[in-house]
Coordinates of C-alpha atoms in Angstrom, one line a residue:
M1 CA 148.7 -21.6 210.0
A2 CA 150.1 -19.6 207.1
L3 CA 151.4 -21.4 204.2
V4 CA 154.5 -20.3 202.2
M5 CA 153.8 -19.3 198.5
L6 CA 156.0 -21.4 196.5
P7 CA 157.1 -20.3 192.9
C8 CA 154.8 -23.0 191.5
D9 CA 151.8 -21.5 193.3
M10 CA 152.5 -18.0 191.4
P11 CA 150.6 -16.9 188.2
W12 CA 154.2 -16.7 186.3
W13 CA 154.8 -20.5 186.9
P14 CA 154.2 -21.4 183.3
M15 CA 156.7 -19.0 182.0
L16 CA 159.0 -19.8 184.6
Q17 CA 158.8 -23.4 183.5
R18 CA 159.8 -22.4 179.9
H19 CA 163.0 -20.7 181.3
L20 CA 163.8 -23.4 183.6
K21 CA 163.7 -26.0 180.8
H22 CA 165.8 -23.8 178.3
L23 CA 168.5 -24.0 181.0
T24 CA 168.6 -27.8 180.4
T25 CA 169.3 -27.3 176.7
P26 CA 172.9 -27.6 175.3
D27 CA 172.7 -24.1 173.3
C28 CA 171.5 -22.1 176.2
D29 CA 172.9 -18.8 177.0
H30 CA 172.7 -19.4 180.8
V31 CA 173.4 -15.8 182.1
S32 CA 170.8 -14.5 179.9
A33 CA 168.4 -17.3 181.0
L34 CA 169.2 -16.4 184.7
Q35 CA 168.5 -12.8 184.0
S36 CA 165.1 -13.6 182.4
I37 CA 164.1 -15.5 185.4
H38 CA 165.1 -12.7 187.8
N39 CA 163.1 -10.1 185.8
L40 CA 160.1 -12.2 185.9
C41 CA 160.2 -13.3 189.6
N42 CA 162.0 -10.6 191.6
V43 CA 159.0 -8.7 192.4
G44 CA 158.3 -7.1 195.9
L45 CA 155.6 -5.8 198.0
D46 CA 157.0 -2.4 198.8
P47 CA 155.7 0.4 196.8
D48 CA 158.4 2.4 197.4
E49 CA 160.9 0.3 195.5
R50 CA 161.6 0.8 191.7
D51 CA 159.8 -1.5 189.4
S52 CA 162.7 -1.7 186.8
P53 CA 164.8 -4.9 186.8
D54 CA 168.4 -4.7 188.0
L55 CA 170.5 -5.8 184.7
T56 CA 173.8 -5.9 187.0
V57 CA 172.6 -9.0 189.2
F58 CA 174.7 -11.6 187.4
T59 CA 177.6 -9.3 186.1
V60 CA 180.1 -10.8 188.8
L61 CA 178.8 -14.2 188.0
E62 CA 179.7 -13.8 184.4
T63 CA 183.2 -12.5 185.5
F64 CA 183.5 -15.7 187.7
L65 CA 182.5 -18.0 185.0
A66 CA 184.9 -16.6 182.7
E67 CA 187.9 -16.7 185.2
V68 CA 187.4 -20.3 186.3
S69 CA 189.1 -23.0 184.3
E70 CA 187.5 -24.4 181.2
T71 CA 186.7 -27.8 182.8
E72 CA 185.1 -26.3 185.8
R73 CA 183.0 -23.9 183.6
S74 CA 181.8 -26.6 181.3
H75 CA 180.7 -28.6 184.4
I76 CA 178.9 -25.9 186.0
L77 CA 177.1 -24.9 182.6
N78 CA 176.5 -28.4 181.2
S79 CA 176.0 -30.5 184.2
T80 CA 175.3 -28.6 187.4
L81 CA 173.0 -25.9 186.2
P82 CA 170.9 -28.3 184.0
A83 CA 170.5 -30.8 187.0
M84 CA 169.4 -27.8 189.4
A85 CA 166.7 -26.6 186.7
R86 CA 165.4 -30.2 186.3
R87 CA 164.9 -30.1 190.1
A88 CA 163.4 -27.0 190.3
L89 CA 160.9 -28.1 187.6
N90 CA 159.7 -30.9 189.8
L91 CA 158.6 -28.6 192.7
R92 CA 154.9 -28.8 192.2
S93 CA 155.0 -32.5 192.3
L94 CA 157.5 -32.6 195.4
R95 CA 155.7 -30.1 197.8
P96 CA 153.9 -31.5 200.8
P97 CA 150.1 -32.4 200.3
S98 CA 149.3 -29.8 203.0
G99 CA 151.8 -27.1 201.7
L100 CA 154.6 -25.7 203.5
H101 CA 153.8 -23.8 206.6
F102 CA 155.7 -21.1 208.4
S103 CA 157.6 -21.8 211.5
L104 CA 156.1 -18.8 213.6
Q105 CA 157.6 -17.3 216.7
Q106 CA 156.9 -18.7 220.0
Q107 CA 155.1 -21.6 218.3
Q108 CA 156.9 -25.0 218.9
D109 CA 156.7 -27.3 216.0
R110 CA 158.2 -30.3 214.0
V111 CA 158.0 -31.1 210.4
E112 CA 159.6 -33.8 208.2
L113 CA 160.5 -32.8 204.7
D114 CA 161.4 -34.9 201.7
R115 CA 164.9 -34.4 200.7
D116 CA 164.0 -34.0 197.1
F117 CA 161.6 -31.2 198.1
V118 CA 164.4 -29.4 199.9
A119 CA 166.6 -29.9 196.9
S120 CA 164.1 -28.4 194.8
L121 CA 163.8 -25.3 197.1
L122 CA 167.4 -25.0 197.2
A123 CA 167.5 -25.0 193.3
H124 CA 164.7 -22.1 193.2
L125 CA 166.9 -20.3 195.9
F126 CA 169.8 -20.1 193.5
F127 CA 167.5 -19.1 190.6
S128 CA 165.9 -16.5 192.6
T129 CA 162.3 -17.2 191.8
F130 CA 160.8 -16.4 195.3
P131 CA 159.0 -12.9 195.7
K132 CA 161.4 -10.5 197.2
R133 CA 161.2 -9.9 200.9
T134 CA 162.6 -6.8 202.7
L135 CA 163.0 -5.7 206.2
K136 CA 160.1 -3.4 205.7
T137 CA 157.8 -6.1 204.2
H138 CA 158.9 -9.1 206.0
P139 CA 160.6 -7.9 209.1
T140 CA 160.9 -11.6 210.6
L141 CA 162.0 -13.3 207.4
Q142 CA 164.9 -13.6 205.3
D143 CA 164.7 -12.9 201.4
F144 CA 165.2 -16.3 200.1
N145 CA 167.1 -15.6 196.9
F146 CA 170.5 -15.4 195.5
S147 CA 170.0 -12.0 194.1
N148 CA 172.6 -10.2 196.6
F149 CA 174.9 -13.3 196.7
F150 CA 176.3 -13.0 193.3
K151 CA 177.4 -9.3 193.9
H152 CA 180.1 -10.6 196.3
L153 CA 181.6 -13.1 194.2
D154 CA 184.8 -11.3 193.7
Q155 CA 185.8 -12.5 197.3
N156 CA 187.3 -15.9 197.7
Y157 CA 185.1 -17.0 200.6
Q158 CA 182.1 -16.4 198.5
K159 CA 183.4 -18.4 195.6
A160 CA 183.9 -21.1 198.2
K161 CA 180.2 -20.7 199.4
L162 CA 179.1 -21.1 195.8
R163 CA 181.2 -24.0 194.9
S164 CA 180.0 -25.9 198.2
F165 CA 176.4 -25.0 197.1
F166 CA 177.0 -26.4 193.4
H167 CA 178.9 -29.6 195.0
Y168 CA 175.7 -30.3 197.0
F169 CA 173.6 -30.8 193.6
D170 CA 176.7 -32.6 192.2
L171 CA 176.6 -35.1 194.8
L172 CA 172.7 -35.8 194.7
E173 CA 173.3 -36.4 190.9
G174 CA 176.4 -38.7 191.3
N175 CA 175.1 -40.7 194.6
G176 CA 171.4 -40.4 194.4
V177 CA 169.1 -38.8 197.0
P178 CA 169.2 -40.5 200.5
S179 CA 166.0 -41.9 201.6
S180 CA 166.1 -40.3 205.0
K181 CA 163.8 -37.2 205.7
I182 CA 165.1 -33.9 207.0
I183 CA 163.6 -33.0 210.3
F184 CA 163.0 -29.4 211.2
S185 CA 162.3 -28.5 214.8
R186 CA 161.5 -25.2 216.7
Q187 CA 161.6 -25.5 220.3
V188 CA 160.5 -22.9 222.8
M189 CA 161.6 -22.6 226.3
T190 CA 158.7 -21.3 228.6
G191 CA 158.9 -19.2 231.6
K192 CA 158.3 -22.3 233.8
E193 CA 161.5 -23.9 232.4
W194 CA 163.9 -21.0 233.3
L195 CA 166.4 -21.9 235.8
T196 CA 167.8 -19.2 238.3
I197 CA 171.3 -19.6 240.0
E198 CA 169.1 -20.7 243.1
D199 CA 167.6 -23.3 241.1
W200 CA 171.0 -24.8 239.9
L201 CA 172.2 -24.6 243.5
E202 CA 169.4 -26.6 244.9
C203 CA 169.2 -29.2 242.3
G204 CA 170.6 -32.6 243.3
L205 CA 170.5 -34.1 239.9
P206 CA 173.6 -35.3 238.2
L207 CA 174.6 -33.2 235.1
C208 CA 175.0 -35.0 231.7
P209 CA 178.3 -36.7 231.0
L210 CA 180.7 -34.3 229.1
I211 CA 183.8 -35.4 227.1
I212 CA 186.2 -32.7 226.2
R213 CA 188.6 -33.5 223.3
H214 CA 191.6 -31.5 222.6
E215 CA 192.2 -32.6 219.1
G216 CA 190.0 -32.5 216.0
R217 CA 187.7 -30.0 214.3
L218 CA 184.1 -29.2 214.5
D219 CA 183.6 -29.5 210.7
R220 CA 185.1 -33.0 211.0
A221 CA 182.6 -34.4 213.5
T222 CA 180.8 -37.9 212.5
S223 CA 177.3 -37.8 211.5
D224 CA 176.1 -39.1 214.8
H225 CA 176.9 -35.9 216.4
L226 CA 174.8 -32.6 217.2
V227 CA 176.6 -29.6 216.0
V228 CA 175.7 -26.4 217.9
C229 CA 175.9 -23.3 215.9
F230 CA 175.6 -19.7 217.3
S231 CA 172.8 -18.0 215.2
S232 CA 171.7 -14.6 214.3
S233 CA 168.1 -14.0 215.2
R234 CA 167.1 -14.2 211.5
I235 CA 168.9 -17.6 210.9
G236 CA 171.9 -17.6 208.7
G237 CA 172.6 -13.6 209.1
Q238 CA 174.2 -12.5 205.8
V239 CA 174.9 -15.9 204.4
L240 CA 172.9 -15.1 201.3
G241 CA 174.7 -11.8 201.1
G242 CA 178.5 -11.3 201.5
G243 CA 178.7 -12.9 205.0
S244 CA 181.7 -14.9 206.1
S245 CA 180.9 -15.5 209.7
W246 CA 181.2 -19.1 211.1
E247 CA 177.3 -19.0 211.1
C248 CA 177.4 -18.4 207.3
L249 CA 180.2 -21.0 206.7
Q250 CA 178.2 -23.5 208.7
L251 CA 175.1 -23.1 206.6
C252 CA 177.2 -23.5 203.5
L253 CA 179.0 -26.6 204.7
C254 CA 175.3 -28.1 205.0
P255 CA 173.4 -26.5 202.4
E256 CA 169.9 -28.0 203.4
V257 CA 170.0 -25.9 206.5
L258 CA 169.4 -23.0 204.0
S259 CA 165.9 -24.3 203.5
A260 CA 164.8 -23.1 207.0
L261 CA 165.4 -19.3 205.9
L262 CA 162.4 -19.7 203.7
F263 CA 159.7 -20.7 206.4
C264 CA 161.5 -20.0 209.7
E265 CA 160.6 -16.6 211.5
A266 CA 163.4 -14.9 213.4
L267 CA 164.4 -16.6 216.6
E268 CA 163.5 -14.8 220.0
D269 CA 165.9 -15.3 223.1
N270 CA 164.1 -18.4 224.2
E271 CA 164.1 -20.2 221.1
V272 CA 166.2 -22.8 219.1
V273 CA 166.0 -24.5 215.7
S274 CA 167.4 -27.8 215.0
L275 CA 167.7 -29.7 211.5
D276 CA 168.3 -33.6 211.7
S277 CA 169.8 -35.7 208.9
V278 CA 171.3 -32.9 206.8
I279 CA 174.2 -33.7 204.5
Q280 CA 177.5 -32.0 205.1
V281 CA 179.2 -31.5 201.5
A282 CA 182.3 -29.4 202.6
R283 CA 184.8 -28.8 205.3
V284 CA 186.7 -25.6 206.1
N285 CA 190.3 -25.9 205.1
D286 CA 191.5 -22.6 205.6
P287 CA 189.4 -20.7 208.5
R288 CA 191.7 -17.5 208.0
Y289 CA 190.5 -16.8 204.5
K290 CA 187.2 -18.7 204.9
A291 CA 187.7 -21.1 202.3
V292 CA 185.4 -24.2 202.3

């Protein structure tokens, strides 16, 4: 089974480590460091794409940091980003002994991932250290980077998505990492399992119990509930871009679900993906304006 190439597998890993370590220092020029990481890692396989680095990737992020309060800016730059950089630096020691395998179409599988490893992957997602993917080079996979995310930070829903993402790392730093593993499952319904109307009419088995509640909200469900989210074929849709659909918001409420975008091929009509034991870090408080 094919393995996912992680940033620590790349030839530029030693240089990337130096940039990440610099992000943990008090005198760091954070935006400059992020740009250096992007220039180093954001390479693709498409020969038709330009080779010159995009120097505007973090322009809107810089504006966002200038507009937030001094307290929030100081916390992001002096606490959250250094914590994320430290988690990113630990990637090699956290990766599974047999590596991270792709979840392929029409192949049922189940994998348990350490939460520390997932947190490290999400830190690398933010720093955009994975090789660039496009529809041309990787038609069944998402580009697992924040490169296009920052361009939409002038929108309130995008700011809310980013704050939710940052809050995840703040929670890990403040409360520690839960010991439970994150379980990823891909299930495939075969042709033998499909039911027709005639099958339903002839079936004498009772349906599962169903409770309908007229009060409460989906994002306030307790941890023992299964939350069903309609999904794009490529999980997350435009969540790493300017997406504001319920699917995008649901992944931002539970950032650990974003890790599936790295290794999960696009779903076909007879497939479903489930993730168990993920942490919900935020709630939707203004659905009309997509605030979380």
